[in-house]
Short mmCIF file of C-alpha atoms in Angstrom, two decimals:
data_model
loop_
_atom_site.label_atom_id
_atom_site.label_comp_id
_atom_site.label_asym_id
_atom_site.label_seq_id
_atom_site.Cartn_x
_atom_site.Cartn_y
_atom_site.Cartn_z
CA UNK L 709 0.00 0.00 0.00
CA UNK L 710 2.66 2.33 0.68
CA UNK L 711 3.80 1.96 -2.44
CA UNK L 712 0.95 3.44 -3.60
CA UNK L 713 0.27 5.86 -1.29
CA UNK L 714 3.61 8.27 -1.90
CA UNK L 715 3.16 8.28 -5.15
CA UNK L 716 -0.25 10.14 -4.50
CA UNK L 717 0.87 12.16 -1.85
CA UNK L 718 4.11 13.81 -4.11
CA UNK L 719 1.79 14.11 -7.26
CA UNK L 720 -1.30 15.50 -4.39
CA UNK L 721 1.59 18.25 -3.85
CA UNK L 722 2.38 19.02 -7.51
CA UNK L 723 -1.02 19.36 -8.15
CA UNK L 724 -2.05 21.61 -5.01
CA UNK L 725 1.37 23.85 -5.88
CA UNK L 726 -1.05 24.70 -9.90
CA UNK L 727 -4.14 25.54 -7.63
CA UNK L 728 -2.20 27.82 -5.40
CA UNK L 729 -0.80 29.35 -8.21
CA UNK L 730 -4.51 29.84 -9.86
CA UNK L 731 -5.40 30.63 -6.26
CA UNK L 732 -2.80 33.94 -5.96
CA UNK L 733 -5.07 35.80 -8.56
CA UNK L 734 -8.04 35.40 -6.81
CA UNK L 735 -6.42 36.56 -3.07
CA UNK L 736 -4.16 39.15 -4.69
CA UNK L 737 -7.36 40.95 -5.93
CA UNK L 738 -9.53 40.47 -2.89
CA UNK L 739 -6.98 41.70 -0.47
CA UNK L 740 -7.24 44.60 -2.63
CA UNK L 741 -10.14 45.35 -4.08
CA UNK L 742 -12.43 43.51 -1.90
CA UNK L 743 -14.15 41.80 -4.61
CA UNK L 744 -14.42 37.98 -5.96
CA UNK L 745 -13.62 37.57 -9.67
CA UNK L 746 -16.23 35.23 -11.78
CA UNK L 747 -13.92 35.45 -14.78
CA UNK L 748 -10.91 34.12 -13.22
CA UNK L 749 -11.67 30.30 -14.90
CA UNK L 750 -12.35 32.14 -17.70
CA UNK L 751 -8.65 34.11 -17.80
CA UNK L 752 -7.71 31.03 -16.99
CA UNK L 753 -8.92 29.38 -19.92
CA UNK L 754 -8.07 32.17 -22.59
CA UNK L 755 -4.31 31.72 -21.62
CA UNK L 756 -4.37 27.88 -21.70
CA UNK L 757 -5.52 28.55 -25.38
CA UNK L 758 -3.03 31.16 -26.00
CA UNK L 759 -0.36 28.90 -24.98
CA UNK L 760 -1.51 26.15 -26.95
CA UNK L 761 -1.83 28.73 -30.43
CA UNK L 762 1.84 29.49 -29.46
CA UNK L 763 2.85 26.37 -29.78
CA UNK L 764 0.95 25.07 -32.30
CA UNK L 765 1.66 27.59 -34.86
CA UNK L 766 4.77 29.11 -34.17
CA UNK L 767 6.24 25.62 -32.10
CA UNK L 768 7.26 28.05 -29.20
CA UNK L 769 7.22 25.89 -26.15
CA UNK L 770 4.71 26.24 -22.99
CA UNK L 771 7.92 27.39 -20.57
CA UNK L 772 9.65 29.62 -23.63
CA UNK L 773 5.53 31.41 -23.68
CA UNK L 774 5.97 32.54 -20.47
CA UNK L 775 7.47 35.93 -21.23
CA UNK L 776 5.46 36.32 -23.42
CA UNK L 777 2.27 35.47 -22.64
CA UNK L 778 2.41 37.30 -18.68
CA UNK L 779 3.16 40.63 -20.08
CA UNK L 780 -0.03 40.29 -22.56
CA UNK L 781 -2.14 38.78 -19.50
CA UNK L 782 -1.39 41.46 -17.59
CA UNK L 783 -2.12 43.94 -20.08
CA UNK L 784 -5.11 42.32 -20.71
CA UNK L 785 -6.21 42.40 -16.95
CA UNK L 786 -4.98 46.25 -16.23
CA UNK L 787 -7.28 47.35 -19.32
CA UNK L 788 -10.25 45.39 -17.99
CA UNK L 789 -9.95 46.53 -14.43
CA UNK L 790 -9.47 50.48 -16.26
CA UNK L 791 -11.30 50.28 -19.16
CA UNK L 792 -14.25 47.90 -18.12
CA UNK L 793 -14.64 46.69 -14.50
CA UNK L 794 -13.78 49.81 -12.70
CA UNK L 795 -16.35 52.60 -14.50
CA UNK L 796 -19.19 50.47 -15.12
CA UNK L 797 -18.87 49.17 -10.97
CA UNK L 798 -19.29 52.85 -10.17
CA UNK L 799 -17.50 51.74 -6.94
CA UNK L 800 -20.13 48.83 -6.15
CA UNK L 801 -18.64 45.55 -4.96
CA UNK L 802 -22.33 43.80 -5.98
CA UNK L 803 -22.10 45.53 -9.96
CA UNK L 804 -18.13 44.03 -10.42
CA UNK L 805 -19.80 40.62 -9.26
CA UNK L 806 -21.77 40.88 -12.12
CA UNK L 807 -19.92 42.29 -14.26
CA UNK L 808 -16.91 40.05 -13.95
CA UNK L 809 -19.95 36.72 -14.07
CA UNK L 810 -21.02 39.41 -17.61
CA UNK L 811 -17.13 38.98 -18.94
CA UNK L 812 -16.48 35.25 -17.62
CA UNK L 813 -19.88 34.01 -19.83
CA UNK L 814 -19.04 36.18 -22.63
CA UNK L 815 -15.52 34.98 -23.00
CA UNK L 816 -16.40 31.15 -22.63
CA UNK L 817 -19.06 32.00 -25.45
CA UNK L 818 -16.71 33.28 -27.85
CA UNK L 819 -13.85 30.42 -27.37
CA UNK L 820 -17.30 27.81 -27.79
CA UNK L 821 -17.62 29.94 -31.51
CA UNK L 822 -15.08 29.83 -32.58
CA UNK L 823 -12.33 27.21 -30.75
CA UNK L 824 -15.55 24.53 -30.46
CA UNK L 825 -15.83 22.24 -27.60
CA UNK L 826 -13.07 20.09 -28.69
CA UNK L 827 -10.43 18.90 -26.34
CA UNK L 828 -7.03 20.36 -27.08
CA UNK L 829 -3.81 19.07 -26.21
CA UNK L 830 -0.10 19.79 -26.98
CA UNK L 831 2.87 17.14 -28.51
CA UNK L 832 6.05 18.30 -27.20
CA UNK L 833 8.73 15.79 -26.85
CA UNK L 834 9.12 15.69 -23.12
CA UNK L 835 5.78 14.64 -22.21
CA UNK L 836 6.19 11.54 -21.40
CA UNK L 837 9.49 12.22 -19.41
CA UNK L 838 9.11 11.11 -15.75
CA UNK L 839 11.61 12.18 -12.79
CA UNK L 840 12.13 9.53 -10.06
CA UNK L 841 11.44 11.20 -6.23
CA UNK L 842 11.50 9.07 -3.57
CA UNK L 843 10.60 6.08 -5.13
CA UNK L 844 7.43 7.54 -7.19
CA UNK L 845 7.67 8.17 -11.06
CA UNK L 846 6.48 11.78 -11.51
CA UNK L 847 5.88 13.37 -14.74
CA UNK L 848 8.65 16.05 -15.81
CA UNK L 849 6.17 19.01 -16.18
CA UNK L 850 4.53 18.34 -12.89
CA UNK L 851 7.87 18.66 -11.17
CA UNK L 852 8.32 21.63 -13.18
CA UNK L 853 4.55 23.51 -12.31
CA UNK L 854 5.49 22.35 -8.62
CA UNK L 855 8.95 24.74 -8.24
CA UNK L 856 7.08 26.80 -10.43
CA UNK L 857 4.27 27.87 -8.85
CA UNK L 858 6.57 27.41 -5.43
CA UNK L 859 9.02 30.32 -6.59
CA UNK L 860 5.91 32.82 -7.21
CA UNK L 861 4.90 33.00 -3.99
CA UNK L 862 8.67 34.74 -2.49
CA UNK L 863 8.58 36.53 -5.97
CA UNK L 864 5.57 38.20 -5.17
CA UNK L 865 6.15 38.78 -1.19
CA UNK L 866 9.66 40.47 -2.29
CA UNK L 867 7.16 42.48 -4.67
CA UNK L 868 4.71 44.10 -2.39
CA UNK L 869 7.28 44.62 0.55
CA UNK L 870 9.82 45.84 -1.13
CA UNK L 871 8.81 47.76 -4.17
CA UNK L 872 7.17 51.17 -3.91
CA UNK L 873 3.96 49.82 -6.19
CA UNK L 874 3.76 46.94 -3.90
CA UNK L 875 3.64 49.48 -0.88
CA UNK L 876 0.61 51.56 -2.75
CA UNK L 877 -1.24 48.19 -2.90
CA UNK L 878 -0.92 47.71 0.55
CA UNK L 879 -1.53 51.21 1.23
CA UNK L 880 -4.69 51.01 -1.07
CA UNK L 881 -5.95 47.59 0.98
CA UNK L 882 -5.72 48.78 4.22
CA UNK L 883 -7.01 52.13 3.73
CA UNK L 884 -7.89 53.75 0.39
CA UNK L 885 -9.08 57.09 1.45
CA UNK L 886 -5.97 57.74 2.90
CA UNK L 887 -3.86 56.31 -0.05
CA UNK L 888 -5.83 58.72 -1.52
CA UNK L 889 -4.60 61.82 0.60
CA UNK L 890 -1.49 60.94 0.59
CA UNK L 891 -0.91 61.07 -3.67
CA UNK L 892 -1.88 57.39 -4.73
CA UNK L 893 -3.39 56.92 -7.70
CA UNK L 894 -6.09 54.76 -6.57
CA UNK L 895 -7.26 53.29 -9.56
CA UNK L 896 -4.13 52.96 -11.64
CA UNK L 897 -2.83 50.76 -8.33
CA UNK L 898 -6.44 48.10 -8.48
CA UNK L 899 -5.77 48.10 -12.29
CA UNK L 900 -2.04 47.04 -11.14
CA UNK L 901 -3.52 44.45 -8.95
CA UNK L 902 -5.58 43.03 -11.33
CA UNK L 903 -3.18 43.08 -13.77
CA UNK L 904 -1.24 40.84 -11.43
CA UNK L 905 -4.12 38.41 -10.68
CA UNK L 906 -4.38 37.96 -14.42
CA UNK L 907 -0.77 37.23 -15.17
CA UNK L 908 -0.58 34.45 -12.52
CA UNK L 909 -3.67 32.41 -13.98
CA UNK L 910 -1.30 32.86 -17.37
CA UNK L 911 2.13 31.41 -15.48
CA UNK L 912 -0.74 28.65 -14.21
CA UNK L 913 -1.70 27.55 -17.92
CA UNK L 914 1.69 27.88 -19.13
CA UNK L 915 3.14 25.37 -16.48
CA UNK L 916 -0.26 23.52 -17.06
CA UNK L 917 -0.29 22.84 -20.65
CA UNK L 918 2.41 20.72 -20.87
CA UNK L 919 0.45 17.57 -18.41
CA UNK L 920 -2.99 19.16 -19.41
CA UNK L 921 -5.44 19.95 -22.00
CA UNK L 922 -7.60 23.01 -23.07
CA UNK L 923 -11.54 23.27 -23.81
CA UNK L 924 -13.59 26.42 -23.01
CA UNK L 925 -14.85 24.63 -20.28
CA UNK L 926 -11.73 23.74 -19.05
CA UNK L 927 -11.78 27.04 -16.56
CA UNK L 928 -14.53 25.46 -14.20
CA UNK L 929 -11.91 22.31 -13.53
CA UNK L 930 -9.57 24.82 -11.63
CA UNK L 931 -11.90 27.86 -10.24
CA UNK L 932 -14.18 26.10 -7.97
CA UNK L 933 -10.99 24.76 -6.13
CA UNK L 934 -9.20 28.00 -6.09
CA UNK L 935 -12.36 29.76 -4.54
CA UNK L 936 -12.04 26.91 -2.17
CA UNK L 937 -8.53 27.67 -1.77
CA UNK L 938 -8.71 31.40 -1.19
CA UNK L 939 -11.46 31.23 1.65
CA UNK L 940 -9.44 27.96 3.49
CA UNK L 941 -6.14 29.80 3.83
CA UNK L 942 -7.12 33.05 4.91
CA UNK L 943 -8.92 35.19 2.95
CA UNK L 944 -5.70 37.63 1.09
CA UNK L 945 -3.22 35.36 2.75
CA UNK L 946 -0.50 34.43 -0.08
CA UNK L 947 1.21 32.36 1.99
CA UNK L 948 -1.71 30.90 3.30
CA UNK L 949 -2.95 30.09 -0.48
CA UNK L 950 -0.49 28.45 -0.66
CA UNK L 951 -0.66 26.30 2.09
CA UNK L 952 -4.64 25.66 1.52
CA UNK L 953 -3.72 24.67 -2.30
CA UNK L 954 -0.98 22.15 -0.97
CA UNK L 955 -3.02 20.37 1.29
CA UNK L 956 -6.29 20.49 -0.86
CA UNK L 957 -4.18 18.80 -3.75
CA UNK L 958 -3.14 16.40 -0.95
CA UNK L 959 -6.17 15.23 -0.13
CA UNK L 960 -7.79 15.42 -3.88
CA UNK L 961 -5.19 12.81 -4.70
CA UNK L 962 -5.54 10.28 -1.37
CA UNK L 963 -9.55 10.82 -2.47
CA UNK L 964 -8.70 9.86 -5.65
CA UNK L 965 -6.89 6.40 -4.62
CA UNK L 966 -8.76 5.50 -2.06
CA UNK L 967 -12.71 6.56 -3.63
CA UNK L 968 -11.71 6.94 -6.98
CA UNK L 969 -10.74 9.47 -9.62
CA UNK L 970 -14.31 10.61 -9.66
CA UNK L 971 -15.06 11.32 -6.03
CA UNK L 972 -11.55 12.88 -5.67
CA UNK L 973 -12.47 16.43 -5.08
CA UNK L 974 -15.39 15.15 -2.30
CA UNK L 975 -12.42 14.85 0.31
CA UNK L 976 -11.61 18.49 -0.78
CA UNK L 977 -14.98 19.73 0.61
CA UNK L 978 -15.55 17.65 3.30
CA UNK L 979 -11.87 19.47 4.24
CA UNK L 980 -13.21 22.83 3.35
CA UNK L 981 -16.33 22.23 6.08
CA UNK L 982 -14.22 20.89 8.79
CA UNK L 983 -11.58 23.52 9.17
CA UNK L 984 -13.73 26.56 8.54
CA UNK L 985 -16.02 24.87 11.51
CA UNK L 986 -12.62 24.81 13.36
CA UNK L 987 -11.16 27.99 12.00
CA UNK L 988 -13.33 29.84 10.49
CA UNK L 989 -11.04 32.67 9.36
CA UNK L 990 -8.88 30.22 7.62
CA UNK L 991 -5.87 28.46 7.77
CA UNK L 992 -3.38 31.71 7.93
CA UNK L 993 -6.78 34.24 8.52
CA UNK L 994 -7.00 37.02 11.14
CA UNK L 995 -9.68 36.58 13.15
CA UNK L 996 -12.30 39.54 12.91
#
């Protein structure tokens, strides 16, 4: 049996390390703006396509995409947050709700025109490619999304503590009036933020792609557990992100091999009940 188990448990951690990464967005943008973004599977799913295009037509692979497919991700989510999210809100958390649900349906739409429903994968020569830890035979681009998605999370603590932009989002989350006074520009730094939350659901699908596969559904596979995520580590904890998406991999993939691939996620759930009942500020959450 144990044979079987650590097998699950190191690919449980690879896994959890992808929904932490999706997860970052999603706290990133509620410790700021205080809102929940609907299109996040959506952003999600746009740069899993992108990547795949990239390679497909112009062979550049999934890793190689990544500078260029975060600076055009993050473009893409400043000039939403500016151009869209921010003036039609009029400053009302429940009107970005629905706006963000207006964009998420309107994107999956237009990838369902004119991508279809078909199942999209990519053939690069290392797929197949395992890397022996401990015993258990783990995929090469699994071990490569895990160190991945584990180097973001310093990267972007370094960012907001030791950057001047990253101390006008913090100055902006605690206490935007008086970011205000003191010369922030307000809504150039949640434009920032979002930005930011965008580019790290495009790092996500590029260290995806290689182990994965694209539809325009494919964005509902990874938001539900990064919701999940967000709340059970705290909500705008990175670190505790983090933590949440490691252990909620964890126990998807012990689900998995003891229930079945198909009742995996239950275990996540059942999880998601218990601590909040425990803890219900989260995992690394401040009580109120």
């Amino acid at each position: 049996m144990s044979t079987l188990i650590l097998p699950a448990v190191i690919s449980g951690l690879m896994m959890g390390a992808v929904y932490a990464l999706v997860a970052l967005g999603l706290t990133l943008i509620y410790g700021v703006l205080h809102i929940i973004n609907f299109a996040h599977g959506s952003l999600l799913m746009l740069a899993l396509y992108a990547v795949y295009f990239l390679n497909t037509y112009l062979g550049i692979d999934p890793y190689l995409a990544i500078p260029i497919v975060l600076p055009v991700f993050f473009a893409l989510g400043y000039a939403l947050q500016r151009g869209l999210i921010g003036p039609m809100s009029s400053g009302s958390e429940q009107n970005v709700l629905l706006i963000t649900l207006a964009v998420s349906i309107i994107i999956e739409n237009l990838a369902l025109y004119f991508w279809t429903s078909n199942t999209r994968n990519i053939d690069i020569p290392y797929v197949y490619d395992t890397v022996e830890l401990f015993g258990a035979f783990i995929p090469f681009g699994r071990v490569i999304a895990f160190f991945g998605a584990l180097a973001v999370v310093p990267l972007l603590w370094l960012f907001m503590a030791k950057t001047r932009t990253g101390s006008a989002i913090r100055a902006v989350a605690i206490e935007k009036r008086g970011a205000e006074l003191v010369g922030i520009d307000v809504n150039h730094t949640y434009a920032i933020c979002f930005g930011i939350g965008t580019a790290c659901v495009a790092l996500a699908a590029c260290l995806l792609l290689p182990t994965f596969y694209v539809t325009p559904q494919v964005g509902y596979t990874f938001v539900l557990v990064a919701f999940t995520t967000v709340v059970l580590g705290g909500m705008g904890s990175l670190v505790g992100a983090l933590v949440a998406g490691l252990l909620l991999g964890l126990i998807e993939s012990l689900c998995g091999l003891f229930l079945g691939d198909s009742l995996g996620q239950i275990g996540i759930f059942i999880a998601f009940i218990l601590i909040l009942l425990l803890k219900p500020s989260g995992i690394m959450g401040k009580a109120p």
